[in-house]
XYZ file of C-alpha atoms in Angstrom:
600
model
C 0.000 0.000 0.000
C 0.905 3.568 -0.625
C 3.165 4.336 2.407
C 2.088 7.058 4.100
C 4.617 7.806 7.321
C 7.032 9.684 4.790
C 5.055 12.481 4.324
C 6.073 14.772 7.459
C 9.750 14.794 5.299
C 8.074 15.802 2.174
C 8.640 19.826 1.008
C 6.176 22.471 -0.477
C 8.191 22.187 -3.674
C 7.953 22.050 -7.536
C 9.441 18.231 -8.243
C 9.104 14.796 -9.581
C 8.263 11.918 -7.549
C 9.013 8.148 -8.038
C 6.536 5.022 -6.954
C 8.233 2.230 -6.482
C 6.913 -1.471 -5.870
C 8.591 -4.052 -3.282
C 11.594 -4.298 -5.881
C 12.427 -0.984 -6.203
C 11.509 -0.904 -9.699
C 9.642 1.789 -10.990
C 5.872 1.964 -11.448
C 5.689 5.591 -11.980
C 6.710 8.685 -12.299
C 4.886 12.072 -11.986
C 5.762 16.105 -11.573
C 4.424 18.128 -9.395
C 3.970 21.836 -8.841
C 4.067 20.814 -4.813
C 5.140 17.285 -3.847
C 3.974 17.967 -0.378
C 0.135 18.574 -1.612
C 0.262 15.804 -4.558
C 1.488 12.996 -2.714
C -0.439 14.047 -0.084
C -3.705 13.516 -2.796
C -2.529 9.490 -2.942
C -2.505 9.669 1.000
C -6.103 10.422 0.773
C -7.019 8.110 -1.870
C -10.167 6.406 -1.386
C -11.280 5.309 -5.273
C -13.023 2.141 -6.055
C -11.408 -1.525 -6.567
C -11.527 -0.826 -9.827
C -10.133 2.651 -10.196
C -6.453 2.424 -11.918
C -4.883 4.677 -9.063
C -6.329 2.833 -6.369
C -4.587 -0.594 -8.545
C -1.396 1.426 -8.984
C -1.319 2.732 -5.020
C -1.739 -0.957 -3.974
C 1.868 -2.016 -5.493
C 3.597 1.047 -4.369
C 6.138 0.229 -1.634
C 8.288 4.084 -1.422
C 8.266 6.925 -2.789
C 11.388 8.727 -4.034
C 11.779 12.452 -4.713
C 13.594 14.418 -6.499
C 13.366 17.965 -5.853
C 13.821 21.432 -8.596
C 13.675 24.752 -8.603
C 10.917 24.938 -10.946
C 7.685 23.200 -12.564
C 9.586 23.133 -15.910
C 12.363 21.814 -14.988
C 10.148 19.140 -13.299
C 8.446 18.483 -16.227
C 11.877 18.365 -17.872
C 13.126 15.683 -16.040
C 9.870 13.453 -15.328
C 9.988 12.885 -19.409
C 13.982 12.015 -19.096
C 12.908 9.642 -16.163
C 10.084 8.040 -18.251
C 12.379 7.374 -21.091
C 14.834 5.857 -18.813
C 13.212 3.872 -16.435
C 9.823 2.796 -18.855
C 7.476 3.003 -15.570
C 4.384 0.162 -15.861
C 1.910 2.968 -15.484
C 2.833 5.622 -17.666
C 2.499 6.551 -21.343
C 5.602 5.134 -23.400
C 5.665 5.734 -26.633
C 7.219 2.310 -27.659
C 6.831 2.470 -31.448
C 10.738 4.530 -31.862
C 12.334 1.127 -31.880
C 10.587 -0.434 -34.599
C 10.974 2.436 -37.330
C 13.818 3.573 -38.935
C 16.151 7.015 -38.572
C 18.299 8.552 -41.238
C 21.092 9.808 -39.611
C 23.379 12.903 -40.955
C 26.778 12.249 -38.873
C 27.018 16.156 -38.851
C 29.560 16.099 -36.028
C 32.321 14.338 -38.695
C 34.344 16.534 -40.469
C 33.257 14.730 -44.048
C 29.553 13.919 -43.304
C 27.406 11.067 -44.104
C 23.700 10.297 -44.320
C 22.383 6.359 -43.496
C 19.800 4.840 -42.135
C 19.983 3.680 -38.629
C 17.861 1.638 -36.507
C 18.031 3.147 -33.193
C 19.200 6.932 -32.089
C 22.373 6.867 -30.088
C 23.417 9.614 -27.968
C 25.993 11.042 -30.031
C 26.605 14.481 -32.239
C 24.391 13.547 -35.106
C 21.324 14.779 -36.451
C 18.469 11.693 -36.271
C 15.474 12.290 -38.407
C 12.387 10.010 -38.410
C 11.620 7.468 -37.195
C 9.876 6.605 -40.641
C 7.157 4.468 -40.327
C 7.761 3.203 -43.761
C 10.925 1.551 -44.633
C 9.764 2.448 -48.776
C 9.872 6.157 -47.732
C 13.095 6.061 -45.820
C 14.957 4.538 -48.354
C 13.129 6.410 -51.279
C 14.473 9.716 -49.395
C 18.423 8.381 -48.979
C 18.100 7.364 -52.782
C 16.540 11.321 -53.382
C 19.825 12.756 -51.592
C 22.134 10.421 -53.116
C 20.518 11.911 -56.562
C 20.899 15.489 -55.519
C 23.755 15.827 -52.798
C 27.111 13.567 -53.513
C 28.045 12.958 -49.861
C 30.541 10.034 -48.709
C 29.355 6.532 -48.518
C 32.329 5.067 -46.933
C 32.355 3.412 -43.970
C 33.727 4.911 -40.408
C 34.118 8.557 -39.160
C 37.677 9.394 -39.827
C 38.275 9.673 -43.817
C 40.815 7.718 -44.762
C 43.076 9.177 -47.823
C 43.194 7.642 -50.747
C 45.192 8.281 -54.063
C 42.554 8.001 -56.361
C 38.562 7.650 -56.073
C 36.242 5.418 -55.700
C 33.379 4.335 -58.277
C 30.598 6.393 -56.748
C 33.110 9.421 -57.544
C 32.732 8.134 -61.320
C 29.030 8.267 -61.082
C 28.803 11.395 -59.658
C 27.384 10.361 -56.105
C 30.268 11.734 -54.258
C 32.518 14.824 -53.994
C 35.526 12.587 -53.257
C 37.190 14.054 -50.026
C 39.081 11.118 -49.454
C 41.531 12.110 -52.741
C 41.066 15.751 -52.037
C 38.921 16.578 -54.914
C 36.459 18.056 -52.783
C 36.031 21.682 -51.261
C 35.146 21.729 -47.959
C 32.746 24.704 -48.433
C 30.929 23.522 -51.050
C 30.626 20.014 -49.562
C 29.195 21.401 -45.690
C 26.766 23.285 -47.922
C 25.085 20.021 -49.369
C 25.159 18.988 -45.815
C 23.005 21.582 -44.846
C 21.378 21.141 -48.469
C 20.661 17.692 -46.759
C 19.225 18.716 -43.221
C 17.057 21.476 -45.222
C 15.318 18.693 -47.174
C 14.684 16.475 -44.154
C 13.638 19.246 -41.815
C 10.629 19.757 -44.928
C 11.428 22.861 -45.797
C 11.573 22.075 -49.086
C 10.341 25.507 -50.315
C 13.377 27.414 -48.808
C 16.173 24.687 -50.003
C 14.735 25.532 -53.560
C 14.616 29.516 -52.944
C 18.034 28.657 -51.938
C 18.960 26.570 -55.142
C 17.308 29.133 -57.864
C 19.335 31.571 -56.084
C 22.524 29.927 -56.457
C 21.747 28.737 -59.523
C 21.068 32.226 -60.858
C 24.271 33.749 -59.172
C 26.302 30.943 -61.110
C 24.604 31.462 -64.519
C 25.816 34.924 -63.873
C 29.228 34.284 -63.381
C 29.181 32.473 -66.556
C 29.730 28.608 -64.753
C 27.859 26.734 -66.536
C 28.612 23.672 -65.452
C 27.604 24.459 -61.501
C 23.985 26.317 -62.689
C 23.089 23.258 -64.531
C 24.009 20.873 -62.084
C 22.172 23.452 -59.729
C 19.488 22.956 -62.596
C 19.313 19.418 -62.751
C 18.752 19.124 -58.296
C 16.242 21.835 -58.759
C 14.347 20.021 -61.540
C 14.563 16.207 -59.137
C 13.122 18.601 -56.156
C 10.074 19.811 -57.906
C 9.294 16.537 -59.091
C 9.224 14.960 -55.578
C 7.117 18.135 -54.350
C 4.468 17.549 -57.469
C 3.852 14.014 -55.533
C 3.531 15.541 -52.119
C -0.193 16.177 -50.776
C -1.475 19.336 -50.319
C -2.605 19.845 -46.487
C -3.126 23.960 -46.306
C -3.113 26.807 -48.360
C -0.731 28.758 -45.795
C 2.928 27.608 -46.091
C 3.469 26.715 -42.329
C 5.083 24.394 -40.630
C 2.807 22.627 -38.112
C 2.440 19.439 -36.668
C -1.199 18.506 -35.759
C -2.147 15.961 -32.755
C -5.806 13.420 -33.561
C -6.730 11.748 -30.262
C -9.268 9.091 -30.486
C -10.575 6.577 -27.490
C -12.377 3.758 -27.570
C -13.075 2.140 -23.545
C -9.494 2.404 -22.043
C -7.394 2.352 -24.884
C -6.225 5.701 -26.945
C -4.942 5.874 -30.341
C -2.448 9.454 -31.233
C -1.745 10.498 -34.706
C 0.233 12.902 -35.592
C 0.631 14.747 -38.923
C 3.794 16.096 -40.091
C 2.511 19.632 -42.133
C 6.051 21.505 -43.598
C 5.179 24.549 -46.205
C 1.312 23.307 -46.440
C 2.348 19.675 -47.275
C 1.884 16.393 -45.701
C 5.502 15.344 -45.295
C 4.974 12.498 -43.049
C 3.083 10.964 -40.019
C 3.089 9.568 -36.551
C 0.671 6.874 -34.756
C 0.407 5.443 -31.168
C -1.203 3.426 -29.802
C -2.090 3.128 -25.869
C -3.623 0.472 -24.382
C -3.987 1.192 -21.041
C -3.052 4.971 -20.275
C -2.932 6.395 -16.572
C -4.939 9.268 -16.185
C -7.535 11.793 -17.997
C -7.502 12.366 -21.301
C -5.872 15.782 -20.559
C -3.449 14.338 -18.830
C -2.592 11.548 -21.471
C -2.087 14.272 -23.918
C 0.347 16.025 -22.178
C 2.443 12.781 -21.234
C 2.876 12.406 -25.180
C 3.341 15.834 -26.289
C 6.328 15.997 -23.638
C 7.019 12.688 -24.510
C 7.454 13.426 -28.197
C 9.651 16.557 -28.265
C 12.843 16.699 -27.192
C 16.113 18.366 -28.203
C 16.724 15.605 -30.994
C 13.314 16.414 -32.733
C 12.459 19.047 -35.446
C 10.207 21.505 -33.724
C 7.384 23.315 -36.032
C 6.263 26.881 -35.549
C 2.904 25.827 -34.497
C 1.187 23.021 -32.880
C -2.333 21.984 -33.295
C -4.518 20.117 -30.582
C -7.465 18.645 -30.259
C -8.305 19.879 -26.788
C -5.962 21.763 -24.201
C -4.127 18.897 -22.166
C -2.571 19.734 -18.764
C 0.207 22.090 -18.062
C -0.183 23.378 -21.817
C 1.256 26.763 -20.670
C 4.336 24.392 -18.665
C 4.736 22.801 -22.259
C 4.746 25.364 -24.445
C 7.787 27.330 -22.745
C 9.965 24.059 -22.888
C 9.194 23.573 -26.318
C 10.235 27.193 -27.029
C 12.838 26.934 -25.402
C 14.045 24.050 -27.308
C 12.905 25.673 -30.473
C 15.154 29.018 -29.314
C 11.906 30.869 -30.858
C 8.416 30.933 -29.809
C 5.983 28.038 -30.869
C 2.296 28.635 -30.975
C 0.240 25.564 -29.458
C -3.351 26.060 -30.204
C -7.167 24.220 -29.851
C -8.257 25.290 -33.452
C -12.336 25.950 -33.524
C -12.842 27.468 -37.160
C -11.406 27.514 -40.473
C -8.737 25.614 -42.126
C -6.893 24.629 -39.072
C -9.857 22.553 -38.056
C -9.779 20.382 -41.121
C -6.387 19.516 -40.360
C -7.307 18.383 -37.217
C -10.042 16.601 -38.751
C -7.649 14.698 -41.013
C -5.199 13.998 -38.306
C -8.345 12.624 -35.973
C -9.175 10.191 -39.364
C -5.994 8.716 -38.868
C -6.100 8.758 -34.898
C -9.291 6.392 -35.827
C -7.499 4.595 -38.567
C -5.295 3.320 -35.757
C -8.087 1.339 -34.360
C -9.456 0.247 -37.432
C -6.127 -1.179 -38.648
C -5.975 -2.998 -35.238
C -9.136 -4.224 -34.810
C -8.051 -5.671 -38.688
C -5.298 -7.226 -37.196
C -6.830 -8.678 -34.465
C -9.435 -10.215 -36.451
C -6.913 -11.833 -38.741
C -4.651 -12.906 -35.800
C -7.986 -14.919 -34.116
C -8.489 -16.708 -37.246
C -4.996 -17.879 -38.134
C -4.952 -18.627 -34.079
C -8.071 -21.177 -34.523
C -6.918 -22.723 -37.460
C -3.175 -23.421 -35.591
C -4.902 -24.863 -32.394
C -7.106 -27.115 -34.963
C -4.752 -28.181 -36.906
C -1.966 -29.131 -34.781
C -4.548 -30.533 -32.188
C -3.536 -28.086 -29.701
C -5.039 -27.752 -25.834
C -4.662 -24.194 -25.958
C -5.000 -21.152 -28.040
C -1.390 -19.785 -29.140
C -1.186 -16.666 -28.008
C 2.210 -16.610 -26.965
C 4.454 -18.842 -28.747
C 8.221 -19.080 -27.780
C 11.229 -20.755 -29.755
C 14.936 -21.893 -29.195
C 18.068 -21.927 -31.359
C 21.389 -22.917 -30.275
C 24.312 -21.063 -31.939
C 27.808 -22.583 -31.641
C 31.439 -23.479 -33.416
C 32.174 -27.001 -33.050
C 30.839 -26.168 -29.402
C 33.106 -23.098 -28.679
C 31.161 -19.815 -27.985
C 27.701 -21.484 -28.001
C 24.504 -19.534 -27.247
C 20.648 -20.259 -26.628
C 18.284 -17.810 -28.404
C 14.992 -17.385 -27.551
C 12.390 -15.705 -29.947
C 8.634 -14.846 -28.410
C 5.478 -14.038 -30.671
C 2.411 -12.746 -28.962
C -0.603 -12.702 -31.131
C 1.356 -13.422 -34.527
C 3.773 -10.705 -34.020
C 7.315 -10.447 -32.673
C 7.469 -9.183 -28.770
C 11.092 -7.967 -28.915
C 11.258 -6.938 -25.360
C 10.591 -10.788 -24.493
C 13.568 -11.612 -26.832
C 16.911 -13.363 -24.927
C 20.596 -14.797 -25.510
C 21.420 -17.194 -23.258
C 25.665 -17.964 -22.791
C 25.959 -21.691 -22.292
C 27.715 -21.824 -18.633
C 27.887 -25.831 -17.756
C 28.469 -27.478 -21.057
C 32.282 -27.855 -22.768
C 32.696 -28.964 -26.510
C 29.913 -29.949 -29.305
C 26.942 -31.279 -27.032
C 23.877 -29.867 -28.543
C 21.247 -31.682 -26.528
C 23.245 -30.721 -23.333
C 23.120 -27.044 -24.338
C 19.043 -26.930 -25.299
C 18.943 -28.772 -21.935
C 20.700 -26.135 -19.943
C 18.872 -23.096 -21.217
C 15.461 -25.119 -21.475
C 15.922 -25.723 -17.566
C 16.564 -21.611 -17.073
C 14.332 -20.357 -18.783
C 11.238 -22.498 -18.193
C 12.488 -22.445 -14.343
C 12.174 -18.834 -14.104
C 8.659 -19.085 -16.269
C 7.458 -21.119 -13.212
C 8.701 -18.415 -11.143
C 7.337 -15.050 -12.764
C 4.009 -17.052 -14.261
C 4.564 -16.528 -17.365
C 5.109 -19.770 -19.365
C 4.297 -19.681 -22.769
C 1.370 -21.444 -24.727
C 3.109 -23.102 -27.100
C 6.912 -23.868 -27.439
C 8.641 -24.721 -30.542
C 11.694 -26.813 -30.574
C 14.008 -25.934 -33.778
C 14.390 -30.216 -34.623
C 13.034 -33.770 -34.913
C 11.932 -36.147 -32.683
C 15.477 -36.326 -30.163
C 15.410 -32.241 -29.580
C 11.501 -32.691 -28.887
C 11.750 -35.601 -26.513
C 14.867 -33.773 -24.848
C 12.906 -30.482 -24.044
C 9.859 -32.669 -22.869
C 12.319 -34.601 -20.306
C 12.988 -30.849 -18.990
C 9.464 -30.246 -18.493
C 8.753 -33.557 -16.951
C 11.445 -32.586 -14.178
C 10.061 -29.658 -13.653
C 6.287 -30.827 -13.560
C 4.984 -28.607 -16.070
C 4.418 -30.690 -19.195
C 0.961 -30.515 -19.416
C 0.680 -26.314 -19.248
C 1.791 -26.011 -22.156
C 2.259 -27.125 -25.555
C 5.008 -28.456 -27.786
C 5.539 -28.527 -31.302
C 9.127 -29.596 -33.317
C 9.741 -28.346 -36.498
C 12.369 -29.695 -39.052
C 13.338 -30.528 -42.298
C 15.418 -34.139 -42.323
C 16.130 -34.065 -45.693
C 16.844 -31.544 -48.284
C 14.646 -32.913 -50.828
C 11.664 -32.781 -48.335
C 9.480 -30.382 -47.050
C 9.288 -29.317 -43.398
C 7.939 -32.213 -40.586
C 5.910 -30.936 -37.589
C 6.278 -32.931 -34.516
C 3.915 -33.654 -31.679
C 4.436 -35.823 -28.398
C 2.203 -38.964 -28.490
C 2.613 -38.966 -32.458
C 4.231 -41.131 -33.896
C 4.662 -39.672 -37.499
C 5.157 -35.957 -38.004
C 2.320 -33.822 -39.022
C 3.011 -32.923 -42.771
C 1.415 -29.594 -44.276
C 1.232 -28.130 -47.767
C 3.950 -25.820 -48.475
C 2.146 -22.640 -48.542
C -0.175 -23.668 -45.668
C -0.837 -20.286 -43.627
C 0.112 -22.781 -40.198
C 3.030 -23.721 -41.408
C 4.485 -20.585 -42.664
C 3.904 -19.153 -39.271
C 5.751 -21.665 -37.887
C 8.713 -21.128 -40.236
C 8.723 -17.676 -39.470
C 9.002 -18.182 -35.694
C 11.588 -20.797 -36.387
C 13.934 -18.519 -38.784
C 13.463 -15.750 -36.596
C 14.995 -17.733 -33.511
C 17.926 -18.596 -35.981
C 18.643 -15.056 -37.193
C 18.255 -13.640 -33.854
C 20.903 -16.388 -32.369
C 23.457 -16.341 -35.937
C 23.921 -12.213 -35.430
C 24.239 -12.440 -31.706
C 27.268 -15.254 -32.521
C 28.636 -13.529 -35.044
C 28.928 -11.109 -32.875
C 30.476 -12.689 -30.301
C 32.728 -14.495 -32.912
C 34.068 -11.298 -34.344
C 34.513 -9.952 -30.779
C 36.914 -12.377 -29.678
C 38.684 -13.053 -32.823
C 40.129 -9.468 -32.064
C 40.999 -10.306 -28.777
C 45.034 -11.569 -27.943
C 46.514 -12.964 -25.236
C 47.271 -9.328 -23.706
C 43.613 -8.425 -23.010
C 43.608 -11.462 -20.755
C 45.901 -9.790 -18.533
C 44.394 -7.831 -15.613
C 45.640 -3.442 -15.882
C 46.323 -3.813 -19.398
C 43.697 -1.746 -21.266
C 43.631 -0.554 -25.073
C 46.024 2.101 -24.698
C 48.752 -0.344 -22.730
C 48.036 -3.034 -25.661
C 48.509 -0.463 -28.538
C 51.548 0.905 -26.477
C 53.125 -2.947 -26.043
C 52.735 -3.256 -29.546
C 54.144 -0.449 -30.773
C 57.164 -0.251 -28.761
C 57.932 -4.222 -29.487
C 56.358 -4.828 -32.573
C 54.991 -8.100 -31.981
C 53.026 -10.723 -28.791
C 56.272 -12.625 -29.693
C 58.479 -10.691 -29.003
C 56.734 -8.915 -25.803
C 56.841 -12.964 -24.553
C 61.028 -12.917 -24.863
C 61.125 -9.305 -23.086
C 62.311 -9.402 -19.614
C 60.468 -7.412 -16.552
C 62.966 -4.847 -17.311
C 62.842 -4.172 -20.682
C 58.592 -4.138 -20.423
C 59.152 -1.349 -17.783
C 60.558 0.846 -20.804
C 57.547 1.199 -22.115
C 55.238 4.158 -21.137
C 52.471 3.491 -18.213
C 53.833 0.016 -17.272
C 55.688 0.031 -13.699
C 57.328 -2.921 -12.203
C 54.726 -4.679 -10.414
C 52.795 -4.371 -14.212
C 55.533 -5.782 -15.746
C 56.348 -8.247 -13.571
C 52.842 -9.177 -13.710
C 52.825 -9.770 -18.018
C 56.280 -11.286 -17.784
C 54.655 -14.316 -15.563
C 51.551 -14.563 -17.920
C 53.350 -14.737 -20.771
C 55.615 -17.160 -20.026
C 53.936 -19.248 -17.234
């Protein structure tokens, strides 16, 4: 229960405030204008059973603060602490992982653009996430057409004495042989950000004028390249839609709920045209609508993202005033958030609550399509339950050397990455397949038992042996008949895939393009992709490593010192104590210490 005995140490301050269950993990995390007074409000809770605060309050075992010296900075920091921690009962916007970025490396002295799948926290500009791959990579190919940038790998150029073949084609400027001026080639850069900030209008103002300017100075061969990138522009703009008559930059927020669930959409408006959209979708959300609407406007901005110069809404969420001053001051100018009740501002938020509805169409879709393919799995294999979450194993290894388990988890036909895990084989030496499956069958169905939550069907990548080996793991641990167990394999290269089921005798055969069996396959592959990177990995790790990493105090800079000063592990093995001491940053004791390793 919500502990209440703290309270008396609690200030009359502007701050954030952490619930926390038994664990100390985080259920959630909320600002406050005065801690004292809000927490004080949970004190005082009295809602019914059923009322989400009054589920929330009964996990809550302390309450951490975190005091500021103002509401926004509160606010500030309760959307860093959200992002970090991912609390149960707040709004996460958990769709940024699946989409992907394009990244300009704009902190490099010769910059790139690429796609990336996640945002790191480094010096470059991220833009997206797209939510369509076509659209991402139909945008790199558009600024490979108009801006020659680098394409080579790794943030220092490397010099070279003569170009590569996208020089010939006339994708790139060539740095690395020194063909390229640095000027000219940090304005394509910002050519670049221009076009993927949408303000496609000014980069061609920008163009015509240059263009113009060169025609002028009588290059001809600059103003009709200039030509030629204005010409590619216009032609991408002729397919854009038209959203408004007034060239602004907005982006405009649809909000639709159905019971408890919400759907968000946001529409991406840059000099009147649709450049791009946004959806989420909440299942659950803590709190009034208001409320919820403020959690993902906060959520959504920060200093990574493009910032419009006006925001539409659908209603006037909490703390809009609070909001609005950290977004300008992100923006460094003022933004104007607005509820829109006339005029052409309210079709947009028409259009943007269309897709906000969309959402739920497209799910309900989904779900419908998902319950079908579910019955038809359960009937066909003859399973006791419906498959709702299905879990698969792969075991990775090199002639037994570096093995790992993977585990893959589908819930309701798609991938749940978060449930996703590598397992490093701790008890078993050399090839001894069965022994490995065995070993991370008995961990992770062990700790199933533990948190309840066991799958409801497990697939076993093999035959009959892998099958009856995961089944003598559930037997010892009693739980055999809770779920359900399916092998898949193919035995022979001239055969299709087998499906195997305890008490059968002979494997369950379906028709290639069987809708059951291609789901199966698709688990199954996606355990073995997930478990080949993740060994690569691991693989290309170590074949980097040498004998001198193994040596406690000697880092990267000792090794590459070592190295350097003897040329060879060989010869740092025939050094003596004193000659190692020679080299910069390794004493006596160190020395001492790498002569006995080597040559123990």
């Amino acid at each position: 229960m919500f502990p209440q005995d703290f309270l008396s140490s609690v200030p009359h301050s502007p701050g954030v405030y952490l619930m926390l269950d038994s664990k100390s993990a985080v259920l959630y995390v909320g600002k406050a204008k005065d801690l004292f007074k809000r927490l004080a409000s949970y004190a005082r809770h009295n809602g019914s059973d059923y009322n989400k605060t009054t589920i929330m309050l009964k996990f809550v075992s302390s309450v951490d603060t975190i005091i500021t010296r103002t509401e926004k900075e509160a606010l500030i920091l309760e959307a860093s602490l959200i992002k970090k921690h991912k609390p149960k009962y707040n709004i996460i916007l958990r769709d940024d992982k699946n989409y992907p970025f394009i990244k300009v490396t704009a902190d490099e002295e010769w910059p790139r653009v690429m796609m990336a799948r996640r945002r790191r926290k480094d010096k470059a500009r991220y833009f997206g996430p797209y939510s369509s791959s076509s659209d991402m990579w139909s945008t790199l190919k558009l600024i490979s057409s108009l801006f020659p940038l680098r394409k080579c790998k790794g943030g220092t150029l490397r010099p070279r004495k003569r170009p590569c073949l996208n020089h010939q084609m006339g994708k790139c400027l060539a740095p690395c042989a020194g063909y390229a001026d640095a000027r000219h080639y940090q304005q394509n850069v910002e050519n670049v950000i221009m076009l993927l900030e949408g303000r496609n209008k000014d980069l061609i103002k920008k163009l015509t004028e240059k263009m113009e300017f060169a025609a002028e100075a009588l290059n001809f061969e600059e103003a009709a390249s200039l030509r030629d990138q204005l010409k590619a522009l216009n032609r991408t703009l002729e397919k854009q839609v038209v959203a408004s008559q007034q060239k602004n930059n907005r982006d405009v927020f649809g909000f639709t709920r159905k019971g408890a669930a919400v759907a968000v959409a946001i529409l991406f408006i840059r000099d009147g045209l649709i450049s791009g959209s946004r959806n989420f979708f909440l299942e659950e959300p803590y709190g009034e609508d208001s409320r919820i609407l403020a959690q993902v406007v906060n959520l959504f901005y920060d200093q990574d993202s493009y910032l419009p110069k006006e925001i539409l809404l659908p209603f006037e969420p909490d703390d809009l005033q609070l909001i609005n001053e950290k977004l300008t001051d992100l923006r460094g100018t003022n933004i104007q958030m607005s509820v829109p009740q006339r005029g052409d501002r309210v079709k947009l938020l028409n259009m943007a609550q269309a897709n906000s509805d969309q959402v739920f169409a497209t799910k309900e879709k989904k779900e419908k399509s998902w319950e079908s393919l579910a019955r038809t799995i359960q009937q066909k294999l003859q399973l006791q339950r419906s498959p709702e979450r299905v879990e698969c194993l792969d075991i990775s290894n090199t002639s037994g050397k570096l093995a790992v388990g993977s585990l893959v988890c589908y819930e309701q036909g798609e991938p749940s990455k978060p449930n996703f895990r590598h397992y490093s084989i701790k008890t078993i030496d050399g090839p001894n397949d069965y022994g490995m499956m065995r070993e991370v069958l008995q961990r992770r169905l062990s700790r199933g038992i533990e948190e309840e939550n066991l799958p409801d069907l497990f697939v076993v990548d093999g035959g009959k042996g892998q099958l009856s080996m995961a089944l003598a793991v559930a037997d010892e641990l009693g739980i055999r008949d809770q779920l359900d167990w399916i092998g898949i394999a193919k035995e022979r290269e001239d055969e299709g895939e087998k499906l195997y089921k305890p008490g059968r005798k002979n494997p369950i055969i379906l028709p290639a393009h069987n809708p059951v069996l291609l789901y199966m396959m698709r688990i199954r592959d996606e355990s073995h992709r997930f478990g080949v990177t993740f060994h690569r990995r691991i693989r290309n790790k170590t074949s980097f490593l040498s004998e001198l990493d193994q040596i406690p105090g000697i880092g990267h800079e000792r090794k590459k010192s070592l190295l350097k000063n003897f040329g060879s592990l060989k010869r740092i093995r025939e050094a003596t104590p004193e000659d190692l001491t020679q080299v910069d940053g390794i004493g006596n004791d160190l020395a001492r210490q790498i002569y006995d390793h080597l040559n123990k």
